[in-house]
XYZ file of C-alpha atoms in Angstrom:
86
model
C 33.551 -60.805 -14.900
C 30.191 -58.577 -15.150
C 29.853 -55.404 -17.084
C 30.998 -52.276 -14.716
C 27.316 -50.664 -15.129
C 25.977 -53.732 -13.998
C 25.208 -54.183 -9.913
C 27.695 -54.929 -8.168
C 24.986 -57.948 -5.973
C 25.460 -59.009 -9.299
C 29.018 -60.253 -9.321
C 30.116 -63.317 -8.097
C 32.436 -62.729 -5.116
C 36.089 -63.922 -6.975
C 35.352 -61.166 -9.241
C 34.302 -58.514 -6.594
C 37.546 -59.744 -5.650
C 39.699 -59.752 -8.476
C 38.361 -55.997 -8.729
C 39.066 -55.242 -5.729
C 42.772 -56.205 -6.012
C 42.809 -54.715 -8.850
C 42.338 -51.526 -7.520
C 44.918 -51.464 -5.126
C 43.555 -53.051 -2.495
C 44.585 -56.127 -0.001
C 42.616 -58.804 1.730
C 43.283 -58.904 5.578
C 44.544 -61.516 6.852
C 42.748 -62.037 10.144
C 39.183 -60.975 8.729
C 38.452 -62.508 4.795
C 35.908 -59.998 4.511
C 37.946 -56.435 4.934
C 39.998 -54.980 2.704
C 42.887 -51.996 3.568
C 43.500 -49.502 0.429
C 45.879 -46.873 1.064
C 46.046 -43.607 -0.742
C 47.840 -39.872 -1.066
C 46.982 -37.547 2.189
C 44.118 -40.772 3.560
C 43.373 -44.698 4.177
C 40.401 -46.442 3.945
C 39.106 -49.697 5.559
C 36.106 -51.131 3.530
C 34.383 -54.044 4.793
C 31.792 -56.825 2.587
C 28.790 -56.719 4.795
C 25.785 -58.449 4.038
C 23.809 -56.258 1.790
C 26.280 -52.960 1.099
C 29.583 -52.117 1.529
C 30.843 -49.551 4.526
C 33.857 -48.315 4.252
C 35.578 -46.406 7.289
C 38.212 -43.391 5.432
C 41.100 -42.261 8.068
C 42.834 -38.804 6.932
C 46.086 -37.262 7.061
C 44.051 -35.278 10.001
C 43.365 -37.738 11.825
C 39.558 -37.610 11.419
C 37.259 -41.405 10.795
C 34.517 -40.711 8.585
C 32.088 -43.798 7.913
C 30.008 -44.583 4.458
C 27.809 -47.273 3.855
C 27.568 -48.228 -0.067
C 24.857 -50.412 -0.914
C 25.614 -53.739 -4.204
C 22.833 -51.548 -5.661
C 25.291 -49.643 -7.087
C 27.126 -50.259 -9.977
C 30.583 -51.132 -9.590
C 31.858 -48.237 -12.004
C 29.278 -46.238 -9.336
C 31.333 -47.317 -6.392
C 34.469 -47.762 -7.966
C 33.882 -43.246 -7.596
C 32.769 -42.995 -4.569
C 34.468 -45.349 -2.075
C 38.386 -44.755 -4.449
C 37.767 -40.770 -4.310
C 38.051 -40.992 -1.585
C 36.135 -38.606 1.964
């Protein structure tokens, strides 16, 4: 796997899938580009889009927040912003 400081676009898809799995994400069985993640107090749906990861956060208060993160960000930066929650 490329270094965590490398932009995500330098990672082969199998490495991105391994990384998401290691973070506790689960792939959607109906849509292979969609992943789910649960944490205390919030959940997230991640969509591997053409040029970015689109994240839909759902909080325990029922509010939904959408954020988009470009693949030009490093894996370590994406890990911090995606998995820290909404």
